[in-house]
Short mmCIF file of C-alpha atoms in Angstrom, two decimals:
data_model
loop_
_atom_site.label_atom_id
_atom_site.label_comp_id
_atom_site.label_asym_id
_atom_site.label_seq_id
_atom_site.Cartn_x
_atom_site.Cartn_y
_atom_site.Cartn_z
CA UNK A 1 76.04 131.56 70.75
CA UNK A 2 72.27 131.90 69.70
CA UNK A 3 70.63 134.48 70.22
CA UNK A 4 67.15 135.07 70.47
CA UNK A 5 67.08 138.68 69.22
CA UNK A 6 66.03 137.35 65.44
CA UNK A 7 65.72 142.00 64.53
CA UNK A 8 67.89 144.37 63.99
CA UNK A 9 69.19 146.52 65.92
CA UNK A 10 67.17 150.50 64.97
CA UNK A 11 67.66 152.17 68.79
CA UNK A 12 69.59 152.31 71.30
CA UNK A 13 67.07 150.28 73.42
CA UNK A 14 68.19 147.72 70.93
CA UNK A 15 72.01 147.74 70.79
CA UNK A 16 70.53 147.39 75.19
CA UNK A 17 69.11 144.33 74.43
CA UNK A 18 71.37 142.69 72.50
CA UNK A 19 74.63 143.22 74.62
CA UNK A 20 72.55 142.40 77.71
CA UNK A 21 71.33 138.68 75.73
CA UNK A 22 74.96 138.89 74.59
CA UNK A 23 76.41 139.68 78.28
CA UNK A 24 73.80 137.15 80.14
CA UNK A 25 75.31 134.17 77.66
CA UNK A 26 78.30 134.98 78.31
CA UNK A 27 77.68 134.87 82.10
CA UNK A 28 75.67 131.69 82.32
CA UNK A 29 78.81 130.14 79.78
CA UNK A 30 81.05 130.67 82.03
CA UNK A 31 78.97 129.65 85.07
CA UNK A 32 79.08 126.65 83.09
CA UNK A 33 83.27 126.89 82.67
CA UNK A 34 83.15 126.74 86.58
CA UNK A 35 80.90 124.66 87.23
CA UNK A 36 82.86 121.62 85.08
CA UNK A 37 86.60 123.56 86.53
CA UNK A 38 84.83 122.75 89.61
CA UNK A 39 83.73 119.15 88.56
CA UNK A 40 87.56 118.21 87.86
CA UNK A 41 89.15 119.81 90.02
CA UNK A 42 86.05 117.99 93.15
CA UNK A 43 86.97 115.14 91.36
CA UNK A 44 91.26 114.65 91.11
CA UNK A 45 90.06 115.54 95.46
CA UNK A 46 88.57 112.39 95.31
CA UNK A 47 90.46 110.73 93.15
CA UNK A 48 94.03 111.85 95.80
CA UNK A 49 92.12 111.45 98.87
CA UNK A 50 91.34 107.50 97.97
CA UNK A 51 94.96 107.83 97.00
CA UNK A 52 95.40 108.79 100.81
CA UNK A 53 93.40 106.85 102.26
CA UNK A 54 94.48 103.69 100.68
CA UNK A 55 98.13 104.17 101.62
CA UNK A 56 96.97 105.01 105.06
CA UNK A 57 95.37 101.65 105.22
CA UNK A 58 98.85 99.50 103.99
CA UNK A 59 100.84 102.64 106.92
CA UNK A 60 98.15 100.67 109.63
CA UNK A 61 99.37 97.37 108.00
CA UNK A 62 102.34 97.28 108.24
CA UNK A 63 102.54 98.91 111.38
CA UNK A 64 99.94 96.75 113.05
CA UNK A 65 102.84 93.73 111.35
CA UNK A 66 105.51 95.91 112.88
CA UNK A 67 103.58 95.73 116.57
CA UNK A 68 103.13 92.36 116.61
CA UNK A 69 107.50 91.61 115.53
CA UNK A 70 107.92 93.63 118.67
CA UNK A 71 106.20 91.12 120.51
CA UNK A 72 107.74 88.93 118.95
CA UNK A 73 111.31 89.67 119.81
CA UNK A 74 110.53 91.14 123.15
CA UNK A 75 108.99 87.16 124.02
CA UNK A 76 111.97 85.48 122.20
CA UNK A 77 114.22 87.57 124.25
CA UNK A 78 113.05 86.91 127.63
CA UNK A 79 112.93 83.24 127.11
CA UNK A 80 116.32 83.50 126.67
CA UNK A 81 116.90 85.31 129.66
CA UNK A 82 114.98 83.30 131.43
CA UNK A 83 117.12 80.28 129.33
CA UNK A 84 120.42 82.24 130.19
CA UNK A 85 119.79 83.34 134.60
CA UNK A 86 118.42 79.49 135.78
CA UNK A 87 119.71 76.97 137.65
CA UNK A 88 117.35 74.29 136.58
CA UNK A 89 118.03 72.05 132.93
CA UNK A 90 113.86 71.23 132.54
CA UNK A 91 113.25 75.11 133.00
CA UNK A 92 116.47 75.99 130.05
CA UNK A 93 114.81 73.07 127.90
CA UNK A 94 111.70 73.79 128.09
CA UNK A 95 112.64 78.21 127.38
CA UNK A 96 114.69 76.61 124.45
CA UNK A 97 111.93 74.56 123.14
CA UNK A 98 109.34 78.59 123.22
CA UNK A 99 111.65 80.01 121.30
CA UNK A 100 112.09 77.01 118.68
CA UNK A 101 108.10 77.20 118.25
CA UNK A 102 107.97 80.85 118.32
CA UNK A 103 110.38 81.56 115.74
CA UNK A 104 108.51 78.26 113.70
#
């Protein structure tokens, strides 16, 4: 820490001036450290936010895939139910072919 005072203290006023300068310099230095800490914390928060956004996107994608698969399963079950309960052979064959094409 470099002080501006370039004289030896001779009076109480000189001592007060030096003390004020030291406190001012310390106060300024302390704010710089706080600023760096805040920047580091903000940086860390930003990185974690990006990570959470990435995980959220992955979960949304996974959720969409699950919705599509569940929908596909219900379609297959519906066609199976029709194929099992209908007496019309052509309707059974049509639904079984639909099931095969859905599974492919």
